[in-house]
Amino acid sequence: MAEIIQKDGTWTFDGDTLRLTPGRDKNVGLLRRTLGELVLPLRALAGISFEQGKKSGRLRLRLRDGADPLLHTAGGRLTEPHDPYQLIVDSDRYGVAEYFTEEVRTALLLDQIPAGPVAEYLLPGPSVPLSVSAGDGTVSFDGERVRLEWNWKTEDAKAAAGTRTLALADLTGVEWQPAVGLENGHIRFLVRHSPTKAPAKYDPNSVELWGFRKDPLMALVAAAVQARLPHPSTPADERPREPEAAPPQAAPAEDDHDALLRRLRELGELHRSGVLTDEEFTLAKQAILKRM
């Protein structure tokens, strides 16, 4: 067995499996600490490298494309403190890091592991249930449904629709984009037959992210959802077919109907007074009309 123990974390390799355990150092990112230990089968690995520096070095694992739903969702946008496949190595442990690297490379060679993409996820993704509060809302996922709840920072045009519940079967994908510079990020759930170009600030299927501490945790929610959707390599004709239309729902109670009408009148007054823009008014009105 090969093992390297650092403040940044501990990596062990038994010839078939790598175990990546995050350390407790203050520089370890919140995403890595929340994700916890990763168990990585050798066949998910495309390569390993070790880079030396004057004060510290870095072990890096390169996974095969499509092996990990987290990496697929992140699309190379995980910054260094949050990347679970990097390990900072102190200079006095360079010899151990080089030995670890050679052990993994030898195993890849002996087992003839190809470096090309895979046709299925080889890691299960983050465990559920999972709930993260960041930006203008809270996203919860129990393995079957996504729930979006809004906070006081949410734009009225989006909050008007109330709490959203999206069935996994109705989703075609999920996007995670971290905030970069002055550009806000988002997590967006792509709903079947409901394409949108609205900014996350106004999209009721998105949470807008502003670059705060808990933002990276939304990548875990996105990965947990992605792990339960068809693999990106799955041909279109093999993906689940569209579900049959649900039977008509009963009309809302009279009290609910009256409340929605009152909300429409309030939105109209806010629009006429200039509090809501044309776009905000349209989005909020559409949300209420759908509920009616």
mmCIF file with all atom_site columns, N, CA and C in Angstrom, residues 125-174:
data_model
loop_
_atom_site.group_PDB
_atom_site.id
_atom_site.type_symbol
_atom_site.label_atom_id
_atom_site.label_alt_id
_atom_site.label_comp_id
_atom_site.label_asym_id
_atom_site.label_entity_id
_atom_site.label_seq_id
_atom_site.pdbx_PDB_ins_code
_atom_site.Cartn_x
_atom_site.Cartn_y
_atom_site.Cartn_z
_atom_site.occupancy
_atom_site.B_iso_or_equiv
_atom_site.pdbx_formal_charge
_atom_site.auth_seq_id
_atom_site.auth_comp_id
_atom_site.auth_asym_id
_atom_site.auth_atom_id
_atom_site.pdbx_PDB_model_num
ATOM 1   N N  . GLY A 1 125 ? -21.348 10.197 -7.032  1.00 0.00 ? 125 GLY A N  1
ATOM 2   C CA . GLY A 1 125 ? -21.768 11.575 -6.788  1.00 0.00 ? 125 GLY A CA 1
ATOM 3   C C  . GLY A 1 125 ? -22.059 11.801 -5.316  1.00 0.00 ? 125 GLY A C  1
ATOM 4   N N  . PRO A 1 126 ? -22.258 13.041 -4.904  1.00 0.00 ? 126 PRO A N  1
ATOM 5   C CA . PRO A 1 126 ? -22.525 13.359 -3.492  1.00 0.00 ? 126 PRO A CA 1
ATOM 6   C C  . PRO A 1 126 ? -23.765 12.636 -2.983  1.00 0.00 ? 126 PRO A C  1
ATOM 7   N N  . SER A 1 127 ? -23.735 12.262 -1.711  1.00 0.00 ? 127 SER A N  1
ATOM 8   C CA . SER A 1 127 ? -24.864 11.543 -1.119  1.00 0.00 ? 127 SER A CA 1
ATOM 9   C C  . SER A 1 127 ? -26.031 12.494 -0.870  1.00 0.00 ? 127 SER A C  1
ATOM 10  N N  . VAL A 1 128 ? -27.223 11.948 -0.851  1.00 0.00 ? 128 VAL A N  1
ATOM 11  C CA . VAL A 1 128 ? -28.436 12.709 -0.587  1.00 0.00 ? 128 VAL A CA 1
ATOM 12  C C  . VAL A 1 128 ? -29.120 12.117 0.646   1.00 0.00 ? 128 VAL A C  1
ATOM 13  N N  . PRO A 1 129 ? -29.996 12.883 1.330   1.00 0.00 ? 129 PRO A N  1
ATOM 14  C CA . PRO A 1 129 ? -30.485 14.222 0.985   1.00 0.00 ? 129 PRO A CA 1
ATOM 15  C C  . PRO A 1 129 ? -29.413 15.286 1.200   1.00 0.00 ? 129 PRO A C  1
ATOM 16  N N  . LEU A 1 130 ? -29.579 16.365 0.454   1.00 0.00 ? 130 LEU A N  1
ATOM 17  C CA . LEU A 1 130 ? -28.598 17.445 0.441   1.00 0.00 ? 130 LEU A CA 1
ATOM 18  C C  . LEU A 1 130 ? -29.346 18.765 0.374   1.00 0.00 ? 130 LEU A C  1
ATOM 19  N N  . SER A 1 131 ? -28.909 19.738 1.181   1.00 0.00 ? 131 SER A N  1
ATOM 20  C CA . SER A 1 131 ? -29.550 21.054 1.172   1.00 0.00 ? 131 SER A CA 1
ATOM 21  C C  . SER A 1 131 ? -28.484 22.122 1.348   1.00 0.00 ? 131 SER A C  1
ATOM 22  N N  . VAL A 1 132 ? -28.533 23.145 0.490   1.00 0.00 ? 132 VAL A N  1
ATOM 23  C CA . VAL A 1 132 ? -27.544 24.223 0.517   1.00 0.00 ? 132 VAL A CA 1
ATOM 24  C C  . VAL A 1 132 ? -28.262 25.562 0.411   1.00 0.00 ? 132 VAL A C  1
ATOM 25  N N  . SER A 1 133 ? -27.881 26.498 1.282   1.00 0.00 ? 133 SER A N  1
ATOM 26  C CA . SER A 1 133 ? -28.403 27.868 1.220   1.00 0.00 ? 133 SER A CA 1
ATOM 27  C C  . SER A 1 133 ? -27.282 28.791 0.779   1.00 0.00 ? 133 SER A C  1
ATOM 28  N N  . ALA A 1 134 ? -27.498 29.492 -0.315  1.00 0.00 ? 134 ALA A N  1
ATOM 29  C CA . ALA A 1 134 ? -26.510 30.439 -0.836  1.00 0.00 ? 134 ALA A CA 1
ATOM 30  C C  . ALA A 1 134 ? -27.219 31.371 -1.809  1.00 0.00 ? 134 ALA A C  1
ATOM 31  N N  . GLY A 1 135 ? -26.617 32.537 -2.023  1.00 0.00 ? 135 GLY A N  1
ATOM 32  C CA . GLY A 1 135 ? -27.214 33.469 -2.975  1.00 0.00 ? 135 GLY A CA 1
ATOM 33  C C  . GLY A 1 135 ? -28.615 33.871 -2.566  1.00 0.00 ? 135 GLY A C  1
ATOM 34  N N  . ASP A 1 136 ? -29.549 33.774 -3.515  1.00 0.00 ? 136 ASP A N  1
ATOM 35  C CA . ASP A 1 136 ? -30.921 34.234 -3.234  1.00 0.00 ? 136 ASP A CA 1
ATOM 36  C C  . ASP A 1 136 ? -31.887 33.099 -2.918  1.00 0.00 ? 136 ASP A C  1
ATOM 37  N N  . GLY A 1 137 ? -31.361 31.918 -2.548  1.00 0.00 ? 137 GLY A N  1
ATOM 38  C CA . GLY A 1 137 ? -32.286 30.840 -2.226  1.00 0.00 ? 137 GLY A CA 1
ATOM 39  C C  . GLY A 1 137 ? -31.616 29.632 -1.598  1.00 0.00 ? 137 GLY A C  1
ATOM 40  N N  . THR A 1 138 ? -32.440 28.626 -1.314  1.00 0.00 ? 138 THR A N  1
ATOM 41  C CA . THR A 1 138 ? -31.995 27.345 -0.772  1.00 0.00 ? 138 THR A CA 1
ATOM 42  C C  . THR A 1 138 ? -32.426 26.244 -1.723  1.00 0.00 ? 138 THR A C  1
ATOM 43  N N  . VAL A 1 139 ? -31.506 25.346 -2.042  1.00 0.00 ? 139 VAL A N  1
ATOM 44  C CA . VAL A 1 139 ? -31.805 24.206 -2.907  1.00 0.00 ? 139 VAL A CA 1
ATOM 45  C C  . VAL A 1 139 ? -31.677 22.932 -2.086  1.00 0.00 ? 139 VAL A C  1
ATOM 46  N N  . SER A 1 140 ? -32.707 22.094 -2.128  1.00 0.00 ? 140 SER A N  1
ATOM 47  C CA . SER A 1 140 ? -32.693 20.804 -1.450  1.00 0.00 ? 140 SER A CA 1
ATOM 48  C C  . SER A 1 140 ? -32.966 19.712 -2.477  1.00 0.00 ? 140 SER A C  1
ATOM 49  N N  . PHE A 1 141 ? -32.302 18.562 -2.304  1.00 0.00 ? 141 PHE A N  1
ATOM 50  C CA . PHE A 1 141 ? -32.495 17.446 -3.237  1.00 0.00 ? 141 PHE A CA 1
ATOM 51  C C  . PHE A 1 141 ? -32.498 16.154 -2.436  1.00 0.00 ? 141 PHE A C  1
ATOM 52  N N  . ASP A 1 142 ? -33.562 15.352 -2.620  1.00 0.00 ? 142 ASP A N  1
ATOM 53  C CA . ASP A 1 142 ? -33.692 14.105 -1.866  1.00 0.00 ? 142 ASP A CA 1
ATOM 54  C C  . ASP A 1 142 ? -33.466 12.870 -2.726  1.00 0.00 ? 142 ASP A C  1
ATOM 55  N N  . GLY A 1 143 ? -33.015 13.071 -3.960  1.00 0.00 ? 143 GLY A N  1
ATOM 56  C CA . GLY A 1 143 ? -32.809 11.952 -4.867  1.00 0.00 ? 143 GLY A CA 1
ATOM 57  C C  . GLY A 1 143 ? -33.905 11.829 -5.902  1.00 0.00 ? 143 GLY A C  1
ATOM 58  N N  . GLU A 1 144 ? -35.063 12.424 -5.632  1.00 0.00 ? 144 GLU A N  1
ATOM 59  C CA . GLU A 1 144 ? -36.194 12.354 -6.558  1.00 0.00 ? 144 GLU A CA 1
ATOM 60  C C  . GLU A 1 144 ? -36.761 13.726 -6.898  1.00 0.00 ? 144 GLU A C  1
ATOM 61  N N  . ARG A 1 145 ? -36.613 14.684 -5.989  1.00 0.00 ? 145 ARG A N  1
ATOM 62  C CA . ARG A 1 145 ? -37.184 16.016 -6.206  1.00 0.00 ? 145 ARG A CA 1
ATOM 63  C C  . ARG A 1 145 ? -36.193 17.103 -5.804  1.00 0.00 ? 145 ARG A C  1
ATOM 64  N N  . VAL A 1 146 ? -36.218 18.184 -6.563  1.00 0.00 ? 146 VAL A N  1
ATOM 65  C CA . VAL A 1 146 ? -35.454 19.387 -6.236  1.00 0.00 ? 146 VAL A CA 1
ATOM 66  C C  . VAL A 1 146 ? -36.438 20.414 -5.682  1.00 0.00 ? 146 VAL A C  1
ATOM 67  N N  . ARG A 1 147 ? -36.077 21.015 -4.580  1.00 0.00 ? 147 ARG A N  1
ATOM 68  C CA . ARG A 1 147 ? -36.938 22.031 -3.962  1.00 0.00 ? 147 ARG A CA 1
ATOM 69  C C  . ARG A 1 147 ? -36.165 23.350 -3.887  1.00 0.00 ? 147 ARG A C  1
ATOM 70  N N  . LEU A 1 148 ? -36.780 24.410 -4.392  1.00 0.00 ? 148 LEU A N  1
ATOM 71  C CA . LEU A 1 148 ? -36.180 25.740 -4.408  1.00 0.00 ? 148 LEU A CA 1
ATOM 72  C C  . LEU A 1 148 ? -37.000 26.661 -3.511  1.00 0.00 ? 148 LEU A C  1
ATOM 73  N N  . GLU A 1 149 ? -36.346 27.202 -2.495  1.00 0.00 ? 149 GLU A N  1
ATOM 74  C CA . GLU A 1 149 ? -37.003 28.132 -1.583  1.00 0.00 ? 149 GLU A CA 1
ATOM 75  C C  . GLU A 1 149 ? -36.263 29.465 -1.621  1.00 0.00 ? 149 GLU A C  1
ATOM 76  N N  . TRP A 1 150 ? -37.004 30.559 -1.501  1.00 0.00 ? 150 TRP A N  1
ATOM 77  C CA . TRP A 1 150 ? -36.426 31.884 -1.681  1.00 0.00 ? 150 TRP A CA 1
ATOM 78  C C  . TRP A 1 150 ? -36.230 32.590 -0.347  1.00 0.00 ? 150 TRP A C  1
ATOM 79  N N  . ASN A 1 151 ? -35.319 33.560 -0.345  1.00 0.00 ? 151 ASN A N  1
ATOM 80  C CA . ASN A 1 151 ? -35.081 34.334 0.869   1.00 0.00 ? 151 ASN A CA 1
ATOM 81  C C  . ASN A 1 151 ? -35.392 35.808 0.614   1.00 0.00 ? 151 ASN A C  1
ATOM 82  N N  . TRP A 1 152 ? -35.089 36.645 1.598   1.00 0.00 ? 152 TRP A N  1
ATOM 83  C CA . TRP A 1 152 ? -35.452 38.059 1.494   1.00 0.00 ? 152 TRP A CA 1
ATOM 84  C C  . TRP A 1 152 ? -34.673 38.793 0.409   1.00 0.00 ? 152 TRP A C  1
ATOM 85  N N  . LYS A 1 153 ? -33.591 38.190 -0.085  1.00 0.00 ? 153 LYS A N  1
ATOM 86  C CA . LYS A 1 153 ? -32.792 38.836 -1.128  1.00 0.00 ? 153 LYS A CA 1
ATOM 87  C C  . LYS A 1 153 ? -33.288 38.513 -2.529  1.00 0.00 ? 153 LYS A C  1
ATOM 88  N N  . THR A 1 154 ? -34.276 37.634 -2.645  1.00 0.00 ? 154 THR A N  1
ATOM 89  C CA . THR A 1 154 ? -34.792 37.232 -3.955  1.00 0.00 ? 154 THR A CA 1
ATOM 90  C C  . THR A 1 154 ? -35.615 38.350 -4.585  1.00 0.00 ? 154 THR A C  1
ATOM 91  N N  . GLU A 1 155 ? -35.438 38.534 -5.877  1.00 0.00 ? 155 GLU A N  1
ATOM 92  C CA . GLU A 1 155 ? -36.254 39.510 -6.605  1.00 0.00 ? 155 GLU A CA 1
ATOM 93  C C  . GLU A 1 155 ? -37.727 39.131 -6.503  1.00 0.00 ? 155 GLU A C  1
ATOM 94  N N  . ASP A 1 156 ? -38.585 40.137 -6.324  1.00 0.00 ? 156 ASP A N  1
ATOM 95  C CA . ASP A 1 156 ? -40.015 39.883 -6.191  1.00 0.00 ? 156 ASP A CA 1
ATOM 96  C C  . ASP A 1 156 ? -40.583 39.140 -7.387  1.00 0.00 ? 156 ASP A C  1
ATOM 97  N N  . ALA A 1 157 ? -40.066 39.436 -8.572  1.00 0.00 ? 157 ALA A N  1
ATOM 98  C CA . ALA A 1 157 ? -40.585 38.809 -9.782  1.00 0.00 ? 157 ALA A CA 1
ATOM 99  C C  . ALA A 1 157 ? -40.399 37.301 -9.746  1.00 0.00 ? 157 ALA A C  1
ATOM 100 N N  . LYS A 1 158 ? -39.346 36.836 -9.078  1.00 0.00 ? 158 LYS A N  1
ATOM 101 C CA . LYS A 1 158 ? -39.106 35.390 -8.986  1.00 0.00 ? 158 LYS A CA 1
ATOM 102 C C  . LYS A 1 158 ? -39.789 34.801 -7.760  1.00 0.00 ? 158 LYS A C  1
ATOM 103 N N  . ALA A 1 159 ? -39.740 35.517 -6.653  1.00 0.00 ? 159 ALA A N  1
ATOM 104 C CA . ALA A 1 159 ? -40.329 35.012 -5.421  1.00 0.00 ? 159 ALA A CA 1
ATOM 105 C C  . ALA A 1 159 ? -41.847 34.910 -5.505  1.00 0.00 ? 159 ALA A C  1
ATOM 106 N N  . ALA A 1 160 ? -42.455 35.653 -6.434  1.00 0.00 ? 160 ALA A N  1
ATOM 107 C CA . ALA A 1 160 ? -43.921 35.658 -6.545  1.00 0.00 ? 160 ALA A CA 1
ATOM 108 C C  . ALA A 1 160 ? -44.470 34.272 -6.829  1.00 0.00 ? 160 ALA A C  1
ATOM 109 N N  . ALA A 1 161 ? -43.686 33.427 -7.496  1.00 0.00 ? 161 ALA A N  1
ATOM 110 C CA . ALA A 1 161 ? -44.154 32.081 -7.817  1.00 0.00 ? 161 ALA A CA 1
ATOM 111 C C  . ALA A 1 161 ? -44.124 31.154 -6.614  1.00 0.00 ? 161 ALA A C  1
ATOM 112 N N  . GLY A 1 162 ? -43.477 31.587 -5.522  1.00 0.00 ? 162 GLY A N  1
ATOM 113 C CA . GLY A 1 162 ? -43.407 30.760 -4.328  1.00 0.00 ? 162 GLY A CA 1
ATOM 114 C C  . GLY A 1 162 ? -42.376 29.647 -4.441  1.00 0.00 ? 162 GLY A C  1
ATOM 115 N N  . THR A 1 163 ? -42.389 28.752 -3.468  1.00 0.00 ? 163 THR A N  1
ATOM 116 C CA . THR A 1 163 ? -41.458 27.624 -3.445  1.00 0.00 ? 163 THR A CA 1
ATOM 117 C C  . THR A 1 163 ? -41.676 26.726 -4.653  1.00 0.00 ? 163 THR A C  1
ATOM 118 N N  . ARG A 1 164 ? -40.579 26.305 -5.261  1.00 0.00 ? 164 ARG A N  1
ATOM 119 C CA . ARG A 1 164 ? -40.645 25.455 -6.459  1.00 0.00 ? 164 ARG A CA 1
ATOM 120 C C  . ARG A 1 164 ? -40.253 24.029 -6.101  1.00 0.00 ? 164 ARG A C  1
ATOM 121 N N  . THR A 1 165 ? -40.965 23.043 -6.642  1.00 0.00 ? 165 THR A N  1
ATOM 122 C CA . THR A 1 165 ? -40.604 21.636 -6.510  1.00 0.00 ? 165 THR A CA 1
ATOM 123 C C  . THR A 1 165 ? -40.539 21.044 -7.906  1.00 0.00 ? 165 THR A C  1
ATOM 124 N N  . LEU A 1 166 ? -39.367 20.513 -8.262  1.00 0.00 ? 166 LEU A N  1
ATOM 125 C CA . LEU A 1 166 ? -39.127 19.965 -9.596  1.00 0.00 ? 166 LEU A CA 1
ATOM 126 C C  . LEU A 1 166 ? -38.832 18.480 -9.472  1.00 0.00 ? 166 LEU A C  1
ATOM 127 N N  . ALA A 1 167 ? -39.601 17.658 -10.170 1.00 0.00 ? 167 ALA A N  1
ATOM 128 C CA . ALA A 1 167 ? -39.352 16.217 -10.164 1.00 0.00 ? 167 ALA A CA 1
ATOM 129 C C  . ALA A 1 167 ? -38.134 15.912 -11.026 1.00 0.00 ? 167 ALA A C  1
ATOM 130 N N  . LEU A 1 168 ? -37.317 14.968 -10.593 1.00 0.00 ? 168 LEU A N  1
ATOM 131 C CA . LEU A 1 168 ? -36.128 14.585 -11.344 1.00 0.00 ? 168 LEU A CA 1
ATOM 132 C C  . LEU A 1 168 ? -36.494 14.158 -12.767 1.00 0.00 ? 168 LEU A C  1
ATOM 133 N N  . ALA A 1 169 ? -37.640 13.493 -12.919 1.00 0.00 ? 169 ALA A N  1
ATOM 134 C CA . ALA A 1 169 ? -38.065 13.021 -14.233 1.00 0.00 ? 169 ALA A CA 1
ATOM 135 C C  . ALA A 1 169 ? -38.350 14.158 -15.200 1.00 0.00 ? 169 ALA A C  1
ATOM 136 N N  . ASP A 1 170 ? -38.587 15.368 -14.672 1.00 0.00 ? 170 ASP A N  1
ATOM 137 C CA . ASP A 1 170 ? -38.891 16.516 -15.522 1.00 0.00 ? 170 ASP A CA 1
ATOM 138 C C  . ASP A 1 170 ? -37.648 17.311 -15.907 1.00 0.00 ? 170 ASP A C  1
ATOM 139 N N  . LEU A 1 171 ? -36.477 16.908 -15.404 1.00 0.00 ? 171 LEU A N  1
ATOM 140 C CA . LEU A 1 171 ? -35.250 17.646 -15.672 1.00 0.00 ? 171 LEU A CA 1
ATOM 141 C C  . LEU A 1 171 ? -34.455 17.007 -16.812 1.00 0.00 ? 171 LEU A C  1
ATOM 142 N N  . THR A 1 172 ? -33.899 17.853 -17.646 1.00 0.00 ? 172 THR A N  1
ATOM 143 C CA . THR A 1 172 ? -33.017 17.377 -18.721 1.00 0.00 ? 172 THR A CA 1
ATOM 144 C C  . THR A 1 172 ? -31.558 17.675 -18.427 1.00 0.00 ? 172 THR A C  1
ATOM 145 N N  . GLY A 1 173 ? -31.290 18.485 -17.416 1.00 0.00 ? 173 GLY A N  1
ATOM 146 C CA . GLY A 1 173 ? -29.913 18.817 -17.086 1.00 0.00 ? 173 GLY A CA 1
ATOM 147 C C  . GLY A 1 173 ? -29.850 19.818 -15.957 1.00 0.00 ? 173 GLY A C  1
ATOM 148 N N  . VAL A 1 174 ? -28.627 20.127 -15.537 1.00 0.00 ? 174 VAL A N  1
ATOM 149 C CA . VAL A 1 174 ? -28.391 21.104 -14.478 1.00 0.00 ? 174 VAL A CA 1
ATOM 150 C C  . VAL A 1 174 ? -27.088 21.827 -14.789 1.00 0.00 ? 174 VAL A C  1
#
